[in-house]
Amino acid sequence: MQRVKEFNMGRKLLIHNDHIPNIHTLEVYRANGGYASVEKALKTMQPDQVTDEVKKSGLRGRGGAGFPTGLKWSFLAKPEGVERYLVCNADESEPGTFKDRYLMEKIPHALIEGMITSSYALGAKTSYIYIRGEYFYVARIVEAAIAEAYAAGLLGKNILGTDFSHDCYIQVGGGAYICGEETALLESLEGKRGNPRIKPPFPAVAGLWGCPTVVNNVETIAAVVPIVNMGGEEYAKIGVGKSTGTKLISASGHINKPGVYEIELGITVEDFIYSDEYCGGIRNGKKLKAVVAGGSSVPILPAELILKTAKGEPRLMTYESLADGGFQSGTMLGSGGFIAMDEDTSIVKNLFTFARFYHHESCGQCSPCREGTGWMEKILQKFLNGTANESDVELLWDIQSKIEGKTICPLGEAAAWPVAAAIRHFKHEFIEIAQKKKFVDISHYDRLNLVRA
Amino acid sequence: MKVTIDGIEIDVPKGTTILQAARMIGPEVAPPAMCYYSSLKTSGGYCRTCIVKVTQGSTANPTPMPKPVASCRTEVMDGMVVENTINADVLEARKGVVEFLLINHPLDCPVCDQAGECSLQDLSYEHGAVNTRYEFPRREFERIDIGKYVQLHMNRCIMCFRCVKVAEQLTDNRVHGVMHRGDAAEISTYIENIIENDFSGNVIDVCPVGALTDKTFRFKSRVWFTNPVDATCDCKKCLGKVRLWMKGADVLRVTGRKDIWGEVNEFICNTCRFERKNVSDWKVEGPSQIHRASVISQNHYNNLNELKVQVMKQQRALGFIPFDKRP
């Protein structure tokens, strides 16, 4: 196997301490080197220096889009006399993604430390952590950690004796996928209905209550801690090309060892699936059929394309390598929700599950998404019922193409991409079902709680 | 700022949206708009019928925008080049949007009061397909009476949010809004609350479809059997500039005056709309100018200017740029 560079397998920066008992408490966290970045940043660095380090590190947004964090921070408008806000997006709702929950549950102080350091860099006096409603117990853990931080003088007025003051609040959402979209999150945070705003203006100019706001994922903010501690250039040495650092991957599906793994960006996908350190291969000795590499909305790829690119090179766990070949033969790293499926999986049924989810979570603001997602689900239901025709495959393709790119927010794309990719790579399955040569096993579906909006 | 729409250049002030610029050029290039309403702030952007392709962002940054943009909410930049009717992708996408708007619409035009003056009818006539590919049951809701004069028929609603903006911006407080989400979202009042205030009737005028109808006019007459005349009165609450829809000597209903984009700029109060139903209440100015293509103007008035617009629209569809507008 060809390696781009020799890796120290298993290097961890974010969850390296997760095995230590009581690491969620401030005492244990500090004893293990916690809050060093706050001390370093507040006492020895200027805010711009912190931003520069993040820029140098090449850190990219871990929420899904992969936008360079340093660049995002530098776009933040800084008018005199206007509050700036940092908002942490902990509304982790993408099916297949559970890395933020793990981080917040195990090491809540890593997030709070990142929040303080990042807020210092951005000059934000107030920050918010928006946690999804289903994570109410995680919110309690983080709340307890915030209380500890206040008691220890790490939050509040004059942190660590410096003149930087900062308040951090938690807001629990109502449990809507759409509130993970940054502008919908801000609307929800303001107490309104969580509908995405029409951009521009972008949150960096007019975000929360019309003030300049940066919205970052939990993992992105937590990654600021090692960047400040070790320096941006050192951090940039980890990884390949423009994909620097480490990334939490939530591995699920038909693998031997599902869970949250911290990987260095740049290991091969094959290593990740089959090595014992990570997923440990496909369970029950089955063959790999397909992989959704970055949460349910990214295109699904068949086994041969996820292990090797269309050019025949081994595919790496990086932003670039996974996207190699565009959507024709590639996918996206996305949020890191790695769902592996074995040879027995029905892609059509899997797609139905995704389509049902996006139908249920569409906010209803713009017409293509509101009407199209439901229509796609109903057609896929026909496939499950065994009443679909071959023309339905064409119809599905046409509907997804009319949703993609025509909506206000990316939920339209998130709903359209899985459908497009499933048809692109597994059209024969749809056709077989339409020709009544095969049927989808839905015997257990009556037990499923089919939630209606 | 110079902006080119479908090969026609126009100079517009800063802050103009693409849709407004296109409307300045004329109806032959203006994209259709179902949710945008020029007199309501923050309206638009939801229905996606007005999407256009920006092939050149500006002179300073000539890269094209990757996705089609909602022309009603995108401000023009200097040197922007926009393609609307000459871009096949845009027309295809618009056809898709019309299809999406229609899949859950009951298509009960034969019994709908809005028929004849319905934006969705016009839109589907111009951009829609002949057949539907949707084979599932359509969404259904109960009809609700919101107040003495207005009935809400959610089945027909296309979720344009215009009535919500009217309540927000025209009246003292909003008691209705959007409930639920996704395709189960509906316009509703909180526990069948009643909308009672002097300007609530305007939700009827802004509704592009027959979802909000005037209970004093329901099933009285098809709109094309009535004669619209413009009239005024001295009203203390509003400007009193209205349109009377007459049948013989009877005033069947009173509405605001819609311009050629189907928008009312001078909103009227409920007293004018619902209570002044005698001709003697009004000073009649004369027959209203109605779009020639509209079924309402059938057998009433011919307007040569409108005819010209229609011809130009046809020519444009065939790719013909008028001599005086060639670059």
mmCIF file of C-alpha atoms in Angstrom, chain A residues 13-309:
data_model
loop_
_atom_site.group_PDB
_atom_site.id
_atom_site.type_symbol
_atom_site.label_atom_id
_atom_site.label_comp_id
_atom_site.label_asym_id
_atom_site.label_seq_id
_atom_site.Cartn_x
_atom_site.Cartn_y
_atom_site.Cartn_z
ATOM 1 C CA LEU A 13 -5.342 15.906 19.863
ATOM 2 C CA LEU A 14 -8.990 16.212 20.838
ATOM 3 C CA ILE A 15 -10.006 13.056 22.651
ATOM 4 C CA HIS A 16 -6.605 11.790 23.789
ATOM 5 C CA ASN A 17 -7.701 12.036 27.416
ATOM 6 C CA ASP A 18 -11.123 10.485 27.083
ATOM 7 C CA HIS A 19 -10.074 7.335 28.966
ATOM 8 C CA ILE A 20 -9.148 9.238 32.138
ATOM 9 C CA PRO A 21 -11.804 8.836 34.844
ATOM 10 C CA ASN A 22 -13.677 12.031 35.732
ATOM 11 C CA ILE A 23 -12.088 14.004 32.876
ATOM 12 C CA HIS A 24 -15.395 15.862 32.662
ATOM 13 C CA THR A 25 -14.570 17.637 35.909
ATOM 14 C CA LEU A 26 -12.504 20.772 35.892
ATOM 15 C CA GLU A 27 -10.050 19.435 38.464
ATOM 16 C CA VAL A 28 -9.055 16.365 36.454
ATOM 17 C CA TYR A 29 -9.154 18.296 33.188
ATOM 18 C CA ARG A 30 -6.742 20.939 34.485
ATOM 19 C CA ALA A 31 -4.491 18.340 36.032
ATOM 20 C CA ASN A 32 -4.119 16.879 32.536
ATOM 21 C CA GLY A 33 -3.034 20.112 30.939
ATOM 22 C CA GLY A 34 -6.438 21.674 30.480
ATOM 23 C CA TYR A 35 -6.955 25.412 30.003
ATOM 24 C CA ALA A 36 -3.314 25.862 29.003
ATOM 25 C CA SER A 37 -4.435 27.483 25.759
ATOM 26 C CA VAL A 38 -6.511 30.038 27.665
ATOM 27 C CA GLU A 39 -3.520 30.954 29.818
ATOM 28 C CA LYS A 40 -1.251 31.117 26.794
ATOM 29 C CA ALA A 41 -3.613 33.114 24.628
ATOM 30 C CA LEU A 42 -4.850 35.583 27.222
ATOM 31 C CA LYS A 43 -1.509 36.230 28.867
ATOM 32 C CA THR A 44 1.018 36.079 26.053
ATOM 33 C CA MET A 45 -0.843 36.653 22.782
ATOM 34 C CA GLN A 46 -2.800 39.396 21.086
ATOM 35 C CA PRO A 47 -6.237 38.422 19.668
ATOM 36 C CA ASP A 48 -4.954 38.818 16.108
ATOM 37 C CA GLN A 49 -2.086 36.481 16.866
ATOM 38 C CA VAL A 50 -4.541 33.752 17.839
ATOM 39 C CA THR A 51 -6.415 34.275 14.572
ATOM 40 C CA ASP A 52 -3.114 34.129 12.714
ATOM 41 C CA GLU A 53 -2.222 30.833 14.359
ATOM 42 C CA VAL A 54 -5.606 29.416 13.328
ATOM 43 C CA LYS A 55 -5.010 30.684 9.791
ATOM 44 C CA LYS A 56 -1.556 29.108 9.713
ATOM 45 C CA SER A 57 -2.930 25.835 11.021
ATOM 46 C CA GLY A 58 -5.129 25.455 7.947
ATOM 47 C CA LEU A 59 -7.993 24.301 10.170
ATOM 48 C CA ARG A 60 -11.154 23.752 8.162
ATOM 49 C CA GLY A 61 -14.697 23.823 9.498
ATOM 50 C CA ARG A 62 -15.541 20.437 10.923
ATOM 51 C CA GLY A 63 -19.306 20.849 10.621
ATOM 52 C CA GLY A 64 -19.467 19.683 7.035
ATOM 53 C CA ALA A 65 -18.648 22.401 4.544
ATOM 54 C CA GLY A 66 -14.912 22.439 5.286
ATOM 55 C CA PHE A 67 -14.535 26.206 4.987
ATOM 56 C CA PRO A 68 -11.168 27.461 6.329
ATOM 57 C CA THR A 69 -11.823 28.628 9.889
ATOM 58 C CA GLY A 70 -9.118 31.297 9.935
ATOM 59 C CA LEU A 71 -10.598 32.851 6.806
ATOM 60 C CA LYS A 72 -14.086 32.755 8.297
ATOM 61 C CA TRP A 73 -12.798 34.529 11.387
ATOM 62 C CA SER A 74 -11.045 37.178 9.326
ATOM 63 C CA PHE A 75 -14.318 37.930 7.491
ATOM 64 C CA LEU A 76 -15.916 38.950 10.787
ATOM 65 C CA ALA A 77 -16.881 42.599 10.545
ATOM 66 C CA LYS A 78 -15.484 44.613 13.443
ATOM 67 C CA PRO A 79 -17.351 47.915 13.600
ATOM 68 C CA GLU A 80 -16.694 50.074 16.670
ATOM 69 C CA GLY A 81 -19.145 49.840 19.511
ATOM 70 C CA VAL A 82 -21.044 46.856 18.150
ATOM 71 C CA GLU A 83 -21.110 43.560 20.017
ATOM 72 C CA ARG A 84 -19.646 40.516 18.320
ATOM 73 C CA TYR A 85 -20.775 37.014 19.082
ATOM 74 C CA LEU A 86 -19.337 33.564 18.846
ATOM 75 C CA VAL A 87 -21.940 30.854 18.466
ATOM 76 C CA CYS A 88 -21.070 27.217 18.794
ATOM 77 C CA ASN A 89 -23.169 24.972 16.616
ATOM 78 C CA ALA A 90 -23.801 21.880 18.701
ATOM 79 C CA ASP A 91 -26.998 21.058 16.826
ATOM 80 C CA GLU A 92 -25.445 17.907 15.500
ATOM 81 C CA SER A 93 -28.368 16.427 13.628
ATOM 82 C CA GLU A 94 -26.923 14.869 10.506
ATOM 83 C CA PRO A 95 -27.848 11.185 10.516
ATOM 84 C CA GLY A 96 -24.685 9.177 11.067
ATOM 85 C CA THR A 97 -22.871 11.922 12.953
ATOM 86 C CA PHE A 98 -22.347 11.750 16.707
ATOM 87 C CA LYS A 99 -18.826 13.040 17.233
ATOM 88 C CA ASP A 100 -19.797 16.309 18.927
ATOM 89 C CA ARG A 101 -21.967 14.477 21.406
ATOM 90 C CA TYR A 102 -19.031 12.258 22.342
ATOM 91 C CA LEU A 103 -16.732 15.220 22.765
ATOM 92 C CA MET A 104 -19.185 17.215 24.857
ATOM 93 C CA GLU A 105 -20.216 14.221 26.916
ATOM 94 C CA LYS A 106 -16.689 13.098 27.703
ATOM 95 C CA ILE A 107 -14.634 16.279 27.768
ATOM 96 C CA PRO A 108 -16.998 19.253 28.015
ATOM 97 C CA HIS A 109 -14.169 21.482 29.180
ATOM 98 C CA ALA A 110 -12.391 21.049 25.829
ATOM 99 C CA LEU A 111 -15.296 22.880 24.216
ATOM 100 C CA ILE A 112 -15.436 25.571 26.868
ATOM 101 C CA GLU A 113 -11.686 26.096 26.660
ATOM 102 C CA GLY A 114 -12.007 26.460 22.906
ATOM 103 C CA MET A 115 -14.901 28.870 23.333
ATOM 104 C CA ILE A 116 -12.881 31.145 25.613
ATOM 105 C CA THR A 117 -9.789 31.107 23.400
ATOM 106 C CA SER A 118 -11.796 31.636 20.204
ATOM 107 C CA SER A 119 -13.882 34.397 21.760
ATOM 108 C CA TYR A 120 -10.670 36.117 22.820
ATOM 109 C CA ALA A 121 -9.421 35.948 19.228
ATOM 110 C CA LEU A 122 -12.686 37.306 17.862
ATOM 111 C CA GLY A 123 -13.227 39.881 20.594
ATOM 112 C CA ALA A 124 -16.571 38.386 21.549
ATOM 113 C CA LYS A 125 -17.754 39.222 25.044
ATOM 114 C CA THR A 126 -20.618 36.755 24.856
ATOM 115 C CA SER A 127 -20.847 33.355 23.298
ATOM 116 C CA TYR A 128 -23.603 30.805 22.956
ATOM 117 C CA ILE A 129 -23.585 27.063 22.673
ATOM 118 C CA TYR A 130 -26.672 25.951 20.770
ATOM 119 C CA ILE A 131 -27.296 22.306 21.642
ATOM 120 C CA ARG A 132 -29.965 20.282 19.912
ATOM 121 C CA GLY A 133 -33.015 19.390 21.966
ATOM 122 C CA GLU A 134 -32.388 15.651 21.881
ATOM 123 C CA TYR A 135 -29.062 16.258 23.635
ATOM 124 C CA PHE A 136 -30.712 17.623 26.774
ATOM 125 C CA TYR A 137 -28.529 15.437 28.964
ATOM 126 C CA VAL A 138 -25.416 16.664 27.175
ATOM 127 C CA ALA A 139 -26.582 20.201 27.828
ATOM 128 C CA ARG A 140 -26.656 19.379 31.559
ATOM 129 C CA ILE A 141 -23.095 18.074 31.407
ATOM 130 C CA VAL A 142 -21.865 21.179 29.597
ATOM 131 C CA GLU A 143 -23.854 23.418 31.924
ATOM 132 C CA ALA A 144 -22.195 21.810 34.940
ATOM 133 C CA ALA A 145 -18.818 22.356 33.293
ATOM 134 C CA ILE A 146 -19.623 26.008 32.632
ATOM 135 C CA ALA A 147 -20.609 26.462 36.276
ATOM 136 C CA GLU A 148 -17.259 24.967 37.296
ATOM 137 C CA ALA A 149 -15.436 27.287 34.920
ATOM 138 C CA TYR A 150 -17.248 30.315 36.356
ATOM 139 C CA ALA A 151 -16.370 29.218 39.883
ATOM 140 C CA ALA A 152 -12.718 28.871 38.923
ATOM 141 C CA GLY A 153 -12.608 32.311 37.307
ATOM 142 C CA LEU A 154 -12.196 30.942 33.800
ATOM 143 C CA LEU A 155 -15.437 32.565 32.717
ATOM 144 C CA GLY A 156 -16.958 35.817 33.875
ATOM 145 C CA LYS A 157 -15.187 39.070 34.601
ATOM 146 C CA ASN A 158 -11.412 39.432 34.225
ATOM 147 C CA ILE A 159 -10.565 35.884 33.309
ATOM 148 C CA LEU A 160 -7.323 34.726 34.990
ATOM 149 C CA GLY A 161 -6.660 38.257 36.155
ATOM 150 C CA THR A 162 -6.511 39.683 32.629
ATOM 151 C CA ASP A 163 -8.908 42.370 31.414
ATOM 152 C CA PHE A 164 -10.736 39.937 29.125
ATOM 153 C CA SER A 165 -14.266 39.192 30.298
ATOM 154 C CA HIS A 166 -16.470 36.611 28.755
ATOM 155 C CA ASP A 167 -19.851 35.006 29.327
ATOM 156 C CA CYS A 168 -20.905 31.723 27.841
ATOM 157 C CA TYR A 169 -24.506 30.569 27.682
ATOM 158 C CA ILE A 170 -26.182 27.381 26.631
ATOM 159 C CA GLN A 171 -29.341 27.327 24.564
ATOM 160 C CA VAL A 172 -31.115 24.058 24.000
ATOM 161 C CA GLY A 173 -32.908 23.813 20.683
ATOM 162 C CA GLY A 174 -36.294 22.280 20.064
ATOM 163 C CA GLY A 175 -34.902 19.373 18.089
ATOM 164 C CA ALA A 176 -34.998 20.407 14.454
ATOM 165 C CA TYR A 177 -32.417 19.399 11.871
ATOM 166 C CA ILE A 178 -32.814 22.703 10.091
ATOM 167 C CA CYS A 179 -31.545 24.595 13.148
ATOM 168 C CA GLY A 180 -28.095 23.217 12.375
ATOM 169 C CA GLU A 181 -28.031 25.552 9.361
ATOM 170 C CA GLU A 182 -26.237 28.581 10.725
ATOM 171 C CA THR A 183 -28.807 31.265 9.932
ATOM 172 C CA ALA A 184 -31.701 29.081 11.100
ATOM 173 C CA LEU A 185 -29.699 28.470 14.260
ATOM 174 C CA LEU A 186 -29.380 32.208 14.797
ATOM 175 C CA GLU A 187 -33.123 32.696 14.244
ATOM 176 C CA SER A 188 -33.825 29.961 16.752
ATOM 177 C CA LEU A 189 -31.344 31.464 19.188
ATOM 178 C CA GLU A 190 -33.195 34.764 18.888
ATOM 179 C CA GLY A 191 -36.348 32.950 19.926
ATOM 180 C CA LYS A 192 -37.978 32.836 16.532
ATOM 181 C CA ARG A 193 -39.076 30.040 14.278
ATOM 182 C CA GLY A 194 -35.950 28.303 13.004
ATOM 183 C CA ASN A 195 -36.196 29.242 9.360
ATOM 184 C CA PRO A 196 -32.985 29.850 7.403
ATOM 185 C CA ARG A 197 -32.386 33.450 6.439
ATOM 186 C CA ILE A 198 -31.815 34.542 2.912
ATOM 187 C CA LYS A 199 -28.140 35.312 2.398
ATOM 188 C CA PRO A 200 -26.554 37.810 1.957
ATOM 189 C CA PRO A 201 -26.082 39.336 4.505
ATOM 190 C CA PHE A 202 -23.877 36.648 5.933
ATOM 191 C CA PRO A 203 -23.642 36.143 9.706
ATOM 192 C CA ALA A 204 -20.113 37.586 9.673
ATOM 193 C CA VAL A 205 -21.744 40.948 8.866
ATOM 194 C CA ALA A 206 -25.224 40.652 10.371
ATOM 195 C CA GLY A 207 -25.794 37.577 12.465
ATOM 196 C CA LEU A 208 -27.205 37.238 15.921
ATOM 197 C CA TRP A 209 -29.413 40.278 16.680
ATOM 198 C CA GLY A 210 -27.947 41.946 13.622
ATOM 199 C CA CYS A 211 -24.424 41.893 15.052
ATOM 200 C CA PRO A 212 -21.374 40.285 13.444
ATOM 201 C CA THR A 213 -21.340 36.641 14.424
ATOM 202 C CA VAL A 214 -19.138 33.622 13.853
ATOM 203 C CA VAL A 215 -20.837 30.246 13.916
ATOM 204 C CA ASN A 216 -18.502 27.281 14.343
ATOM 205 C CA ASN A 217 -18.941 23.599 14.914
ATOM 206 C CA VAL A 218 -18.086 22.049 18.311
ATOM 207 C CA GLU A 219 -15.116 20.167 16.920
ATOM 208 C CA THR A 220 -13.768 23.247 15.143
ATOM 209 C CA ILE A 221 -13.827 25.216 18.377
ATOM 210 C CA ALA A 222 -12.278 22.363 20.335
ATOM 211 C CA ALA A 223 -9.516 22.117 17.701
ATOM 212 C CA VAL A 224 -8.497 25.700 18.447
ATOM 213 C CA VAL A 225 -7.141 24.446 21.785
ATOM 214 C CA PRO A 226 -4.342 22.221 20.387
ATOM 215 C CA ILE A 227 -3.639 24.833 17.690
ATOM 216 C CA VAL A 228 -2.942 27.511 20.271
ATOM 217 C CA ASN A 229 -1.040 25.071 22.472
ATOM 218 C CA MET A 230 1.254 23.664 19.794
ATOM 219 C CA GLY A 231 1.255 26.550 17.320
ATOM 220 C CA GLY A 232 -0.460 26.739 13.974
ATOM 221 C CA GLU A 233 2.529 25.660 11.931
ATOM 222 C CA GLU A 234 3.072 22.558 14.015
ATOM 223 C CA TYR A 235 -0.623 21.663 13.645
ATOM 224 C CA ALA A 236 -0.447 22.132 9.883
ATOM 225 C CA LYS A 237 2.247 19.461 9.688
ATOM 226 C CA ILE A 238 -0.356 16.862 10.607
ATOM 227 C CA GLY A 239 -2.402 15.796 7.649
ATOM 228 C CA VAL A 240 -2.058 15.996 3.892
ATOM 229 C CA GLY A 241 -2.149 19.114 1.748
ATOM 230 C CA LYS A 242 -5.008 21.417 2.644
ATOM 231 C CA SER A 243 -6.527 18.867 4.995
ATOM 232 C CA THR A 244 -4.623 19.522 8.164
ATOM 233 C CA GLY A 245 -4.924 18.203 11.658
ATOM 234 C CA THR A 246 -7.052 15.506 13.099
ATOM 235 C CA LYS A 247 -10.736 14.829 12.610
ATOM 236 C CA LEU A 248 -13.305 12.990 14.643
ATOM 237 C CA ILE A 249 -15.096 10.382 12.593
ATOM 238 C CA SER A 250 -18.327 8.821 13.776
ATOM 239 C CA ALA A 251 -18.194 5.343 12.315
ATOM 240 C CA SER A 252 -21.424 3.405 12.173
ATOM 241 C CA GLY A 253 -23.081 0.740 10.110
ATOM 242 C CA HIS A 254 -22.045 -2.815 9.436
ATOM 243 C CA ILE A 255 -18.557 -2.626 10.879
ATOM 244 C CA ASN A 256 -17.025 -4.576 13.698
ATOM 245 C CA LYS A 257 -16.195 -1.606 15.881
ATOM 246 C CA PRO A 258 -18.548 1.327 15.455
ATOM 247 C CA GLY A 259 -17.721 4.435 17.451
ATOM 248 C CA VAL A 260 -16.026 7.791 17.439
ATOM 249 C CA TYR A 261 -12.445 7.743 16.178
ATOM 250 C CA GLU A 262 -9.975 10.519 15.976
ATOM 251 C CA ILE A 263 -7.946 10.145 12.819
ATOM 252 C CA GLU A 264 -5.155 12.122 11.298
ATOM 253 C CA LEU A 265 -6.468 13.416 8.007
ATOM 254 C CA GLY A 266 -4.629 11.484 5.329
ATOM 255 C CA ILE A 267 -4.979 7.843 6.346
ATOM 256 C CA THR A 268 -6.446 5.702 3.610
ATOM 257 C CA VAL A 269 -10.097 4.778 3.656
ATOM 258 C CA GLU A 270 -9.069 1.140 3.410
ATOM 259 C CA ASP A 271 -7.003 1.483 6.573
ATOM 260 C CA PHE A 272 -9.858 3.166 8.335
ATOM 261 C CA ILE A 273 -12.362 0.456 7.501
ATOM 262 C CA TYR A 274 -10.196 -2.621 7.833
ATOM 263 C CA SER A 275 -7.452 -1.863 10.377
ATOM 264 C CA ASP A 276 -8.033 -3.112 13.897
ATOM 265 C CA GLU A 277 -7.202 0.270 15.317
ATOM 266 C CA TYR A 278 -10.293 1.751 13.717
ATOM 267 C CA CYS A 279 -13.415 0.065 12.365
ATOM 268 C CA GLY A 280 -11.933 -3.434 12.304
ATOM 269 C CA GLY A 281 -13.479 -4.595 9.068
ATOM 270 C CA ILE A 282 -16.996 -5.502 8.059
ATOM 271 C CA ARG A 283 -18.884 -7.566 10.587
ATOM 272 C CA ASN A 284 -19.709 -11.237 10.105
ATOM 273 C CA GLY A 285 -17.054 -11.501 7.389
ATOM 274 C CA LYS A 286 -19.331 -9.824 4.851
ATOM 275 C CA LYS A 287 -18.141 -7.731 1.953
ATOM 276 C CA LEU A 288 -18.370 -3.951 1.879
ATOM 277 C CA LYS A 289 -21.039 -2.696 -0.509
ATOM 278 C CA ALA A 290 -21.219 1.034 -0.114
ATOM 279 C CA VAL A 291 -20.144 3.866 2.138
ATOM 280 C CA VAL A 292 -21.703 7.180 3.012
ATOM 281 C CA ALA A 293 -18.546 8.999 3.987
ATOM 282 C CA GLY A 294 -19.662 12.187 5.658
ATOM 283 C CA GLY A 295 -23.157 12.072 7.061
ATOM 284 C CA SER A 296 -26.380 11.164 5.292
ATOM 285 C CA SER A 297 -26.435 14.114 2.925
ATOM 286 C CA VAL A 298 -23.202 13.373 1.079
ATOM 287 C CA PRO A 299 -23.300 11.132 -1.986
ATOM 288 C CA ILE A 300 -23.116 7.403 -1.332
ATOM 289 C CA LEU A 301 -20.218 5.586 -3.020
ATOM 290 C CA PRO A 302 -19.932 1.909 -3.932
ATOM 291 C CA ALA A 303 -17.052 -0.041 -2.354
ATOM 292 C CA GLU A 304 -14.787 0.091 -5.378
ATOM 293 C CA LEU A 305 -15.051 3.877 -5.633
ATOM 294 C CA ILE A 306 -14.646 4.603 -1.933
ATOM 295 C CA LEU A 307 -11.467 2.511 -1.633
ATOM 296 C CA LYS A 308 -9.909 3.774 -4.860
ATOM 297 C CA THR A 309 -10.565 6.919 -6.849
#
